[in-house]
Coordinates of C-alpha atoms and ligand atoms in Angstrom, one line a residue:
M1 CA 4.0 -78.5 8.4
E2 CA 1.2 -76.1 7.6
I3 CA 1.0 -73.8 4.6
K4 CA -1.1 -70.6 4.9
K5 CA -2.0 -68.3 1.9
G6 CA -2.4 -64.5 2.5
I7 CA -1.6 -61.4 0.8
G8 CA 2.2 -60.8 0.1
V9 CA 2.7 -57.1 0.8
S10 CA 6.6 -56.9 1.0
P11 CA 8.7 -59.1 -1.1
G12 CA 11.5 -61.5 -0.2
V13 CA 11.8 -64.7 1.8
V14 CA 12.8 -65.1 5.5
I15 CA 13.2 -68.3 7.6
S16 CA 13.3 -67.6 11.4
T17 CA 11.9 -68.2 14.8
A18 CA 8.4 -66.8 15.5
V19 CA 7.4 -64.6 18.3
V20 CA 3.6 -64.3 18.7
L21 CA 2.3 -61.0 19.9
D22 CA -1.2 -60.9 21.3
A23 CA -3.5 -58.0 21.3
E24 CA -2.0 -56.7 24.6
D25 CA 1.6 -56.8 23.4
L26 CA 2.2 -60.0 25.3
L27 CA 4.5 -62.3 23.7
I28 CA 3.5 -65.9 24.4
P29 CA 6.9 -67.6 24.8
K30 CA 7.8 -71.0 23.5
R31 CA 5.2 -73.6 23.9
Q32 CA 7.2 -76.7 24.7
I33 CA 9.4 -77.3 27.8
D34 CA 11.7 -80.1 29.0
V35 CA 10.3 -82.6 31.5
A36 CA 12.8 -81.4 34.0
Q37 CA 11.3 -77.9 33.9
V38 CA 7.8 -79.0 34.9
P39 CA 8.1 -78.3 38.6
S40 CA 9.5 -74.9 38.2
E41 CA 6.8 -74.1 35.6
I42 CA 4.2 -75.1 38.1
E43 CA 5.7 -72.9 40.7
R44 CA 5.7 -70.0 38.2
L45 CA 1.9 -70.7 37.7
D46 CA 1.2 -70.8 41.5
K47 CA 2.9 -67.4 41.9
A48 CA 1.2 -65.8 39.0
V49 CA -2.2 -67.0 40.3
A50 CA -1.5 -65.8 43.8
D51 CA -0.3 -62.4 42.3
S52 CA -3.4 -62.1 40.3
I53 CA -5.6 -62.8 43.3
A54 CA -3.6 -60.2 45.2
D55 CA -4.2 -57.7 42.2
L56 CA -7.9 -58.3 42.4
T57 CA -8.1 -57.9 46.1
G58 CA -6.2 -54.7 46.0
L59 CA -8.5 -53.3 43.2
R60 CA -11.7 -54.4 45.1
D61 CA -10.5 -52.7 48.3
S62 CA -9.6 -49.4 46.6
L63 CA -12.9 -49.4 44.9
T64 CA -14.7 -50.0 48.1
L65 CA -12.8 -47.2 49.8
Q66 CA -13.8 -44.7 47.0
A67 CA -17.4 -45.8 46.5
G68 CA -18.3 -47.1 50.0
D69 CA -20.4 -50.2 49.9
D70 CA -22.1 -49.2 46.7
V71 CA -20.0 -51.5 44.7
S72 CA -22.2 -54.5 44.6
G73 CA -22.2 -54.8 40.7
V74 CA -18.5 -54.4 40.3
G75 CA -17.6 -56.2 43.4
G76 CA -19.5 -59.2 42.1
I77 CA -17.3 -59.2 39.1
F78 CA -14.2 -59.3 41.2
D79 CA -15.7 -62.1 43.3
F80 CA -16.3 -64.2 40.1
H81 CA -12.7 -63.5 38.9
M82 CA -11.3 -64.5 42.3
G83 CA -13.6 -67.5 42.5
V84 CA -12.2 -68.9 39.1
L85 CA -8.7 -68.4 40.3
R86 CA -9.3 -70.1 43.6
D87 CA -11.2 -72.9 42.1
K88 CA -9.1 -76.1 42.6
S89 CA -10.5 -77.9 39.6
T90 CA -9.5 -74.9 37.3
I91 CA -6.0 -74.9 38.6
R92 CA -5.8 -78.7 38.4
Q93 CA -6.6 -78.6 34.7
I94 CA -3.8 -76.1 34.1
V95 CA -1.3 -78.1 36.0
D96 CA -2.4 -81.2 34.1
E97 CA -1.6 -79.5 30.9
I98 CA 1.8 -78.6 32.0
K99 CA 2.5 -82.0 33.3
K100 CA 1.0 -84.2 30.5
N101 CA 2.0 -82.0 27.6
H102 CA 5.1 -80.4 28.8
T103 CA 3.9 -76.9 28.0
T104 CA 4.8 -73.6 29.4
A105 CA 2.6 -72.1 32.1
E106 CA 1.5 -69.4 29.7
Y107 CA 0.4 -71.9 27.1
A108 CA -1.5 -74.1 29.6
V109 CA -3.3 -71.0 31.0
S110 CA -4.2 -70.0 27.6
T111 CA -5.4 -73.5 26.6
V112 CA -7.6 -74.0 29.7
M113 CA -9.0 -70.5 29.7
R114 CA -10.0 -70.8 26.0
R115 CA -11.8 -74.1 26.7
Y116 CA -13.7 -72.2 29.5
A117 CA -14.5 -69.3 27.3
N118 CA -15.9 -71.7 24.6
M119 CA -18.1 -73.4 27.2
F120 CA -19.6 -70.1 28.3
L121 CA -19.9 -69.0 24.6
G122 CA -22.2 -72.1 24.0
M123 CA -24.6 -71.2 26.8
S124 CA -28.1 -69.9 25.9
D125 CA -28.4 -67.9 29.0
R126 CA -27.3 -64.4 28.2
Y127 CA -25.9 -63.7 31.6
L128 CA -23.7 -66.7 31.5
S129 CA -22.7 -66.3 27.8
E130 CA -21.5 -62.7 28.7
R131 CA -19.1 -64.3 31.2
V132 CA -16.9 -65.1 28.3
K133 CA -15.4 -61.5 28.6
D134 CA -14.5 -62.1 32.2
V135 CA -12.7 -65.4 31.2
H136 CA -10.6 -63.5 28.7
D137 CA -9.9 -60.8 31.5
I138 CA -8.8 -63.4 33.9
E139 CA -6.6 -65.1 31.2
R140 CA -4.9 -61.8 30.5
R141 CA -4.3 -60.9 34.1
V142 CA -2.6 -64.2 34.8
L143 CA -0.6 -64.0 31.5
R144 CA 0.5 -60.5 32.3
N145 CA 1.8 -61.7 35.7
L146 CA 3.6 -64.7 34.1
I147 CA 5.0 -62.9 31.2
G148 CA 5.9 -59.9 33.4
Q149 CA 8.4 -62.3 35.2
K150 CA 10.1 -63.0 32.0
H151 CA 9.6 -59.8 30.3
E152 CA 10.3 -60.5 26.7
D153 CA 9.6 -57.4 24.7
L154 CA 9.9 -56.4 21.1
L155 CA 12.3 -53.6 21.9
H156 CA 14.9 -55.8 23.5
L157 CA 15.2 -58.9 21.3
R158 CA 18.3 -61.0 21.7
S159 CA 18.1 -62.9 18.4
D160 CA 16.6 -62.6 15.0
V161 CA 12.8 -63.3 14.9
V162 CA 9.7 -63.0 12.7
V163 CA 6.7 -61.3 14.4
I164 CA 3.3 -63.1 14.2
A165 CA 0.4 -60.7 15.3
H166 CA -3.3 -60.2 14.8
D167 CA -2.4 -56.8 13.5
L168 CA 0.5 -54.5 14.2
L169 CA -0.7 -51.2 15.6
P170 CA 1.4 -48.2 14.7
S171 CA 2.3 -47.9 18.4
Q172 CA 3.6 -51.4 18.3
T173 CA 5.8 -51.0 15.2
A174 CA 7.1 -47.8 16.7
A175 CA 8.5 -49.9 19.6
L176 CA 10.1 -52.5 17.5
D177 CA 13.8 -53.6 17.7
R178 CA 14.3 -53.1 14.0
K179 CA 17.7 -54.9 14.1
H180 CA 16.3 -58.2 15.1
V181 CA 12.8 -58.3 13.4
K182 CA 13.2 -60.0 10.1
G183 CA 9.6 -60.4 8.9
F184 CA 6.0 -59.9 9.8
A185 CA 2.9 -62.0 9.3
T186 CA -0.6 -60.9 10.5
D187 CA -4.1 -62.2 10.7
V188 CA -5.6 -59.0 9.0
G189 CA -4.6 -56.1 6.9
G190 CA -4.2 -55.1 3.2
R191 CA -1.5 -53.8 0.8
T192 CA -1.4 -50.3 2.3
S193 CA -2.1 -51.1 5.9
H194 CA 0.4 -49.8 8.3
T195 CA 2.1 -53.2 8.8
A196 CA 2.7 -53.5 5.0
I197 CA 4.2 -49.9 4.7
V198 CA 6.6 -50.5 7.7
A199 CA 7.7 -53.8 6.3
R200 CA 8.5 -52.2 2.9
A201 CA 10.2 -49.4 4.6
M202 CA 12.3 -51.9 6.6
G203 CA 13.0 -54.0 3.5
I204 CA 11.7 -57.2 5.2
P205 CA 9.2 -59.8 3.8
A206 CA 5.6 -59.5 5.1
V207 CA 2.4 -61.4 4.5
V208 CA -1.0 -60.1 5.8
G209 CA -4.6 -61.3 5.8
L210 CA -3.8 -64.8 7.0
G211 CA -7.0 -65.4 8.9
N212 CA -6.2 -67.1 12.3
L213 CA -2.4 -67.5 11.9
T214 CA -1.9 -66.3 15.5
A215 CA -3.9 -69.3 16.8
E216 CA -1.8 -71.6 14.8
V217 CA 1.8 -70.5 15.4
S218 CA 3.4 -70.8 18.8
G219 CA 6.3 -68.8 20.0
G220 CA 9.5 -70.6 19.0
D221 CA 8.1 -72.4 15.9
T222 CA 10.2 -72.1 12.8
V223 CA 8.3 -70.2 10.2
I224 CA 8.9 -69.2 6.6
I225 CA 7.5 -66.0 5.4
D226 CA 7.5 -65.7 1.6
G227 CA 6.3 -62.1 1.0
T228 CA 6.8 -62.5 -2.8
R229 CA 4.2 -65.3 -3.1
G230 CA 2.1 -64.4 -0.1
V231 CA 2.7 -67.6 1.8
V232 CA 3.6 -68.5 5.4
I233 CA 4.8 -72.0 6.2
I234 CA 4.7 -73.1 9.8
N235 CA 7.3 -75.7 10.8
P236 CA 8.5 -76.4 7.2
D237 CA 9.8 -79.8 6.0
A238 CA 13.3 -80.2 4.5
D239 CA 12.0 -79.7 0.9
Q240 CA 10.3 -76.5 1.8
L241 CA 13.4 -75.3 3.6
V242 CA 15.7 -76.0 0.6
E243 CA 13.3 -74.4 -1.8
H244 CA 12.9 -71.2 0.2
Q245 CA 16.5 -70.9 0.9
E246 CA 17.1 -70.9 -2.8
A247 CA 14.4 -68.2 -3.4
R248 CA 15.9 -66.1 -0.6
R249 CA 19.5 -66.3 -2.3
K250 CA 18.0 -65.3 -5.7
K251 CA 16.3 -62.2 -4.2
Q252 CA 19.5 -61.3 -2.4
D253 CA 21.5 -61.5 -5.6
F254 CA 18.9 -59.3 -7.5
D255 CA 19.1 -56.7 -4.6
K256 CA 22.9 -56.8 -4.7
G257 CA 22.9 -56.0 -8.4
L258 CA 20.9 -52.8 -7.6
V259 CA 23.1 -51.5 -4.9
D260 CA 25.5 -49.6 -7.4
L261 CA 22.5 -47.8 -9.0
A262 CA 21.1 -46.3 -5.8
L263 CA 23.2 -43.1 -5.9
L264 CA 23.0 -42.5 -9.6
P265 CA 20.5 -39.9 -10.9
A266 CA 17.0 -40.8 -11.8
E267 CA 17.5 -39.9 -15.4
T268 CA 16.0 -41.5 -18.5
K269 CA 18.2 -42.5 -21.5
D270 CA 17.1 -39.4 -23.3
G271 CA 18.1 -37.1 -20.5
H272 CA 14.8 -36.4 -18.6
V273 CA 15.5 -36.1 -14.8
V274 CA 12.8 -36.8 -12.1
G275 CA 13.0 -36.5 -8.4
V276 CA 13.2 -39.5 -6.2
Q277 CA 12.6 -39.0 -2.6
A278 CA 11.9 -41.2 0.6
N279 CA 8.9 -41.6 2.9
I280 CA 9.8 -41.7 6.6
E281 CA 8.1 -42.0 10.0
F282 CA 11.1 -41.0 12.2
P283 CA 14.3 -38.9 11.6
E284 CA 16.4 -41.9 12.3
D285 CA 15.0 -43.4 9.0
I286 CA 16.8 -40.8 7.1
D287 CA 20.4 -42.1 7.0
E288 CA 19.3 -45.4 5.5
A289 CA 17.0 -43.7 2.9
L290 CA 19.9 -41.5 1.7
G291 CA 22.1 -44.5 1.4
Q292 CA 19.4 -46.1 -0.8
G293 CA 19.4 -43.1 -3.1
A294 CA 16.8 -40.7 -1.8
Q295 CA 17.4 -37.0 -2.8
G296 CA 15.3 -35.7 0.1
I297 CA 12.2 -36.7 2.1
G298 CA 8.9 -36.4 0.2
L299 CA 6.7 -37.5 3.1
Y300 CA 7.5 -37.2 6.8
R301 CA 4.6 -38.9 8.6
T302 CA 4.8 -36.8 11.7
E303 CA 1.9 -38.6 13.5
F304 CA 4.3 -41.2 14.6
L305 CA 5.6 -38.7 17.1
Y306 CA 2.3 -39.2 18.8
L307 CA 1.8 -42.9 18.1
A308 CA 5.3 -43.7 19.6
S309 CA 4.6 -41.9 22.8
E310 CA 2.2 -42.2 25.7
T311 CA 1.9 -38.5 26.2
E312 CA 1.2 -35.8 23.6
P313 CA 4.3 -34.3 22.2
T314 CA 5.3 -30.7 23.2
E315 CA 6.3 -28.0 20.7
E316 CA 10.0 -28.8 21.8
D317 CA 9.4 -32.5 21.1
H318 CA 8.3 -31.5 17.5
Y319 CA 11.1 -29.1 17.0
A320 CA 13.8 -31.5 18.3
S321 CA 12.6 -34.1 15.7
Y322 CA 12.5 -31.6 12.8
A323 CA 15.9 -30.1 13.7
D324 CA 17.3 -33.6 14.0
A325 CA 15.9 -34.6 10.5
L326 CA 17.2 -31.4 8.9
R327 CA 20.7 -32.0 10.3
R328 CA 20.7 -35.6 8.8
L329 CA 19.5 -34.1 5.4
G330 CA 22.3 -31.7 5.1
G331 CA 20.4 -29.2 2.9
R332 CA 18.2 -31.7 1.0
P333 CA 14.4 -31.0 1.1
L334 CA 12.2 -32.2 4.0
I335 CA 8.4 -32.3 3.3
I336 CA 6.8 -32.3 6.6
R337 CA 3.2 -33.6 6.5
T338 CA 1.2 -32.2 9.4
L339 CA -0.6 -34.6 11.7
D340 CA -2.5 -37.3 9.9
L341 CA -4.0 -39.0 13.0
G342 CA -7.2 -40.9 13.1
A343 CA -8.6 -43.9 11.1
D344 CA -5.7 -46.4 10.5
K345 CA -3.3 -44.2 12.4
Y346 CA -5.0 -44.2 15.7
T347 CA -6.0 -47.0 18.0
Q348 CA -9.8 -46.9 18.2
A349 CA -9.2 -48.4 21.7
K350 CA -7.6 -45.2 22.7
A351 CA -10.2 -43.0 21.4
Q352 CA -12.5 -41.7 24.0
N353 CA -15.6 -42.0 21.8
P354 CA -14.9 -44.6 19.2
E355 CA -16.3 -43.6 15.9
R356 CA -18.6 -45.7 13.7
N357 CA -16.8 -44.9 10.5
P358 CA -13.3 -43.7 11.5
F359 CA -12.2 -43.4 7.8
L360 CA -14.9 -41.0 7.1
G361 CA -14.6 -39.4 10.6
D362 CA -12.7 -36.9 12.5
R363 CA -9.3 -37.7 11.1
S364 CA -6.2 -35.9 9.7
I365 CA -6.7 -32.2 8.9
R366 CA -10.2 -32.2 10.4
M367 CA -8.9 -33.3 13.7
C368 CA -6.2 -30.6 13.6
L369 CA -8.8 -27.9 12.8
H370 CA -10.9 -29.2 15.7
D371 CA -7.9 -28.8 18.0
I372 CA -6.2 -25.6 17.1
P373 CA -3.8 -25.6 20.2
M374 CA -2.5 -29.0 19.1
F375 CA -2.2 -27.9 15.5
K376 CA -0.4 -24.7 16.4
R377 CA 2.1 -26.5 18.6
Q378 CA 3.2 -28.4 15.5
L379 CA 3.1 -25.5 13.1
R380 CA 5.2 -23.4 15.6
A381 CA 7.8 -26.0 15.6
I382 CA 7.8 -26.4 11.9
M383 CA 8.2 -22.7 11.4
R384 CA 11.0 -22.5 13.9
A385 CA 12.8 -25.3 12.1
S386 CA 12.3 -23.6 8.7
V387 CA 15.5 -21.6 9.1
L388 CA 17.6 -24.7 9.7
G389 CA 17.1 -26.2 6.2
D390 CA 14.9 -26.7 3.2
V391 CA 11.5 -27.3 5.0
R392 CA 8.2 -27.5 3.2
I393 CA 4.8 -28.0 4.7
M394 CA 2.1 -30.4 3.4
F395 CA -1.5 -30.7 4.7
P396 CA -3.2 -34.1 4.5
M397 CA -6.7 -35.2 3.5
I398 CA -7.8 -31.7 2.2
C399 CA -11.3 -32.2 0.8
T400 CA -12.6 -28.6 0.5
I401 CA -11.0 -25.2 -0.3
M402 CA -12.2 -23.9 3.1
E403 CA -10.3 -26.5 4.9
L404 CA -7.1 -25.5 3.0
R405 CA -7.8 -21.8 3.7
Q406 CA -8.4 -22.5 7.4
A407 CA -5.2 -24.4 7.7
R408 CA -3.3 -21.7 6.0
M409 CA -5.0 -19.1 8.3
V410 CA -3.9 -21.0 11.3
L411 CA -0.3 -21.1 9.8
N412 CA -0.5 -17.3 9.3
D413 CA -1.6 -16.8 13.0
V414 CA 1.5 -18.8 13.9
M415 CA 3.8 -16.7 11.9
E416 CA 2.4 -13.5 13.4
E417 CA 2.9 -14.8 16.9
L418 CA 6.4 -15.9 16.1
E419 CA 7.1 -12.4 14.6
D420 CA 5.7 -10.7 17.8
E421 CA 8.0 -13.0 19.9
G422 CA 10.9 -12.1 17.8
I423 CA 11.6 -15.7 16.7
E424 CA 13.1 -16.3 13.2
F425 CA 11.3 -18.3 10.5
R426 CA 10.9 -18.4 6.7
R427 CA 7.8 -16.6 5.6
D428 CA 8.1 -17.8 2.0
I429 CA 8.0 -21.5 3.1
S430 CA 6.7 -23.8 0.4
I431 CA 3.1 -25.0 1.2
G432 CA 1.5 -28.1 -0.5
M433 CA -1.3 -30.4 0.0
M434 CA -1.9 -34.1 -0.4
V435 CA -4.4 -35.1 -3.1
E436 CA -6.0 -38.2 -1.6
V437 CA -9.8 -37.8 -2.0
P438 CA -11.6 -37.6 -5.4
A439 CA -13.0 -34.2 -4.4
A440 CA -9.4 -32.8 -4.3
V441 CA -8.9 -34.1 -7.8
I442 CA -12.1 -32.7 -9.2
Q443 CA -11.2 -29.3 -7.9
A444 CA -7.5 -29.5 -8.5
D445 CA -7.3 -26.3 -10.7
Q446 CA -8.8 -24.3 -7.8
F447 CA -6.5 -25.9 -5.3
A448 CA -3.5 -25.5 -7.5
K449 CA -3.9 -21.7 -7.4
E450 CA -3.5 -21.8 -3.5
V451 CA -0.7 -24.2 -3.0
N452 CA 3.0 -24.6 -4.2
F453 CA 2.8 -28.3 -4.8
F454 CA 0.6 -31.5 -4.9
S455 CA 1.5 -34.9 -3.6
I456 CA -0.8 -37.7 -4.6
G457 CA -1.6 -40.0 -1.7
T458 CA -2.7 -43.1 -3.8
N459 CA -3.2 -45.2 -0.7
D460 CA -6.1 -43.1 0.4
L461 CA -7.1 -42.0 -3.2
I462 CA -7.7 -45.7 -4.1
Q463 CA -9.6 -46.3 -0.9
Y464 CA -12.0 -43.3 -1.3
T465 CA -12.4 -43.8 -5.0
L466 CA -13.2 -47.5 -5.0
A467 CA -14.9 -47.5 -1.6
V468 CA -12.6 -50.1 -0.3
D469 CA -11.1 -50.1 3.2
R470 CA -7.2 -50.2 2.7
T471 CA -6.8 -52.2 5.8
N472 CA -9.4 -54.9 5.2
E473 CA -8.1 -58.2 3.9
K474 CA -11.6 -59.3 2.8
V475 CA -11.7 -56.6 0.1
A476 CA -8.0 -56.4 -0.6
G477 CA -8.6 -57.8 -4.1
L478 CA -10.5 -54.7 -5.0
F479 CA -7.7 -52.4 -3.8
C480 CA -5.8 -51.7 -7.1
P481 CA -3.8 -48.8 -8.3
A482 CA -4.4 -50.0 -11.9
N483 CA -8.1 -49.4 -11.8
P484 CA -8.8 -47.1 -14.8
A485 CA -10.9 -44.7 -12.6
V486 CA -8.0 -44.3 -10.2
L487 CA -5.6 -43.7 -13.2
K488 CA -7.8 -41.1 -14.6
L489 CA -7.7 -39.2 -11.2
I490 CA -4.0 -39.5 -11.1
R491 CA -3.5 -38.3 -14.7
D492 CA -6.0 -35.3 -14.2
T493 CA -4.0 -34.2 -11.0
I494 CA -0.7 -34.2 -12.9
R495 CA -2.3 -32.3 -15.7
S496 CA -3.7 -29.8 -13.4
G497 CA -0.3 -29.3 -11.7
T498 CA 1.4 -28.9 -15.1
R499 CA -1.3 -26.4 -16.2
N500 CA -0.8 -24.3 -13.1
S501 CA 3.0 -24.7 -13.0
I502 CA 3.2 -26.4 -9.7
S503 CA 5.0 -29.7 -9.0
V504 CA 3.2 -33.0 -8.5
S505 CA 4.6 -36.1 -6.7
V506 CA 3.2 -39.4 -5.8
C507 CA 3.9 -40.4 -2.3
G508 CA 1.5 -43.4 -1.9
E509 CA 2.8 -47.0 -2.1
M510 CA 2.2 -47.0 -5.9
A511 CA 5.2 -44.8 -6.4
G512 CA 7.5 -47.5 -5.1
D513 CA 5.9 -50.3 -7.0
P514 CA 8.1 -51.0 -10.1
L515 CA 5.0 -52.1 -12.1
Y516 CA 3.8 -48.4 -12.3
T517 CA 7.1 -46.6 -12.9
L518 CA 6.8 -46.4 -16.6
L519 CA 3.2 -45.3 -16.4
L520 CA 3.8 -42.6 -13.8
L521 CA 6.8 -41.3 -15.8
G522 CA 4.8 -41.3 -19.0
L523 CA 1.9 -39.4 -17.3
G524 CA 4.4 -36.5 -16.5
L525 CA 5.1 -37.1 -12.9
T526 CA 8.0 -35.0 -11.7
T527 CA 8.8 -36.6 -8.3
F528 CA 8.4 -40.1 -6.9
S529 CA 8.4 -40.5 -3.1
M530 CA 8.6 -44.1 -1.7
N531 CA 10.1 -46.4 0.9
G532 CA 13.9 -46.4 0.8
P533 CA 14.3 -50.0 -0.2
D534 CA 12.2 -49.5 -3.3
I535 CA 14.3 -46.7 -4.7
P536 CA 17.1 -48.7 -6.5
E537 CA 14.7 -50.8 -8.6
V538 CA 12.5 -47.7 -9.5
K539 CA 15.7 -45.8 -10.5
K540 CA 16.8 -48.8 -12.7
I541 CA 13.6 -48.7 -14.6
I542 CA 13.8 -44.9 -15.1
R543 CA 17.4 -45.2 -16.3
S544 CA 16.5 -48.0 -18.7
T545 CA 13.8 -46.2 -20.7
T546 CA 13.2 -43.0 -22.6
L547 CA 10.5 -40.4 -21.8
E548 CA 9.1 -41.0 -25.2
H549 CA 8.7 -44.7 -24.5
A550 CA 7.1 -44.0 -21.2
R551 CA 4.7 -41.6 -22.8
Q552 CA 3.7 -44.2 -25.4
V553 CA 3.1 -46.7 -22.5
A554 CA 0.9 -44.2 -20.6
R555 CA -1.2 -43.4 -23.7
R556 CA -1.9 -47.0 -24.3
V557 CA -2.7 -47.7 -20.7
M558 CA -5.1 -44.9 -20.6
S559 CA -7.1 -46.6 -23.4
F560 CA -7.7 -49.7 -21.4
D561 CA -10.9 -50.3 -19.4
S562 CA -10.0 -52.9 -16.9
E563 CA -7.2 -53.2 -14.3
R564 CA -6.3 -56.6 -15.6
Q565 CA -5.3 -55.2 -19.1
V566 CA -3.4 -52.4 -17.4
M567 CA -1.4 -54.7 -15.2
H568 CA -0.8 -57.3 -17.9
F569 CA 0.5 -54.6 -20.3
L570 CA 2.7 -52.9 -17.8
R571 CA 4.3 -56.2 -16.7
E572 CA 5.1 -57.0 -20.4
E573 CA 6.5 -53.6 -21.1
T574 CA 8.6 -53.4 -18.0
R575 CA 10.0 -56.9 -18.6
R576 CA 10.9 -55.8 -22.1
I577 CA 13.4 -53.4 -20.7
I578 CA 14.3 -55.3 -17.5
P579 CA 13.7 -59.0 -18.1
E580 CA 14.4 -60.0 -14.5
A581 CA 11.8 -57.5 -13.1
F582 CA 9.1 -58.8 -10.6
Ligands
LIG601 C1 -1.5 -42.1 1.1 O1 -2.6 -42.0 1.5 O2 -1.2 -42.5 -0.1 C2 -0.4 -41.6 1.8 C3 0.8 -41.5 1.4 O3 -0.6 -41.4 3.2 P1 -0.8 -42.5 4.4 O4 -0.4 -43.8 3.8 O5 0.1 -42.0 5.4 O6 -2.2 -42.4 4.7
LIG602 MG1 -3.1 -40.9 3.3

């Protein structure tokens, strides 16, 4: 049994079988096999090695055809790879692993190749130490050939699992079989990293920032993921199993008690009503969110249309998604956020020129304004869909007035084009912006005169205010919504919205954290937008308090100068109205 401590980012407890996802989406299957399977496992190994040599020969030949004989450098690499795979002593070591330890061929290949890699790493000769990359390449090629034969993928799981990964890329979570995935645990990440947000949206436990968990768990191991306490237990003993089964039962009982609340209005005891909406990544998420009590969609993260696909979506792809979302919503509002690609929502591996500081780089609205044809494709689809329901547009990461004006200009161009083409759209569409950088808060009064609503993206606002990477587990302790500087920015944004008679929502993860419900309510927030599973508990708090009490709480909180005081006070106040909270 091994107990690992990380950052709990989605509450609850799950006990299930692990699948380990490596960086290339390869699931290393179960480590142990029966003695009787040893011969067939060796056969699988032989075939995969032969296939890998054939791949390499093919690659080398086609390169020679294209470049003539001028392939000496690259050709040398192929020779090295083939040499390793033909080396009898290497293969013997892998076969010995299978025979002696009764492991799968995949596991044996990984073990021997990692041994090799470590040997090269320890060499002082630079040429030789660089060969470590080739060893990894060889390992991946053989694994691909081995796993290709079994083809376990995350989209077609046959039973419930928990996913163990270094990190879950947005493109990987987009391709998950959501029915069978019951928990996540990752080596890296923070509270608002993508894995955390997806886990909360799915209502499954997750722990991130666990260091080298992927090296310690094997596919098939039993794993407990305790997202409430931020703990992962590998191959638990009987006591741990009993304890966690009990914790799981308690959480399920608590959640059951909230079900009846979901569809009631978010109204305080003294009759003050606020809006509660959901954040989604795909239109299919809508049905569940409505069942959880969402009154509309406050944040549709449309970049997932890109992240879930190998090719760039067409205008029709956009339109089909928006039309689908509106049909599911039956007249309720849909806030479509324009593409927020880049930084955490883009694989740097995919980028042609990886950026040194992607969070400060060509992301989000900047990327759209650098690629007007791409931006227009999306805006055309949104405007065409605007006649199908209550559509609103929201621009992300606005830092300067000029950016907002440019985005609006492109939207105007799109409207003119549609008019010329005789296509219907709603000219009076509501236009809003995300407030997620301090500059936007500082100039909020100017922005408020040019938009119909603000939505505060606390995930990025905290990151950019406190200079803390939201995805980095090493600084996760600094990422805190309760920081007084962050709270002042939120307060000022809401005040500016009120002064200028525009609505203000929060759509960052803070909106769904019950610890902050009283505070946000007391600061005058009119709409909360969160992951569907968070809605019932937040509604429960709103329905258990008065606006006057929430205002008193907010006044007191704004007088504190440390996040510790803020969190302590909010926990006490919330427990006074709901003793079983947290
Ligand atoms: C935010 O930054 O708070 C937000 C809601 O946007 P995202 O998490 O998609 O960056
Ligand atoms: Mg953001």
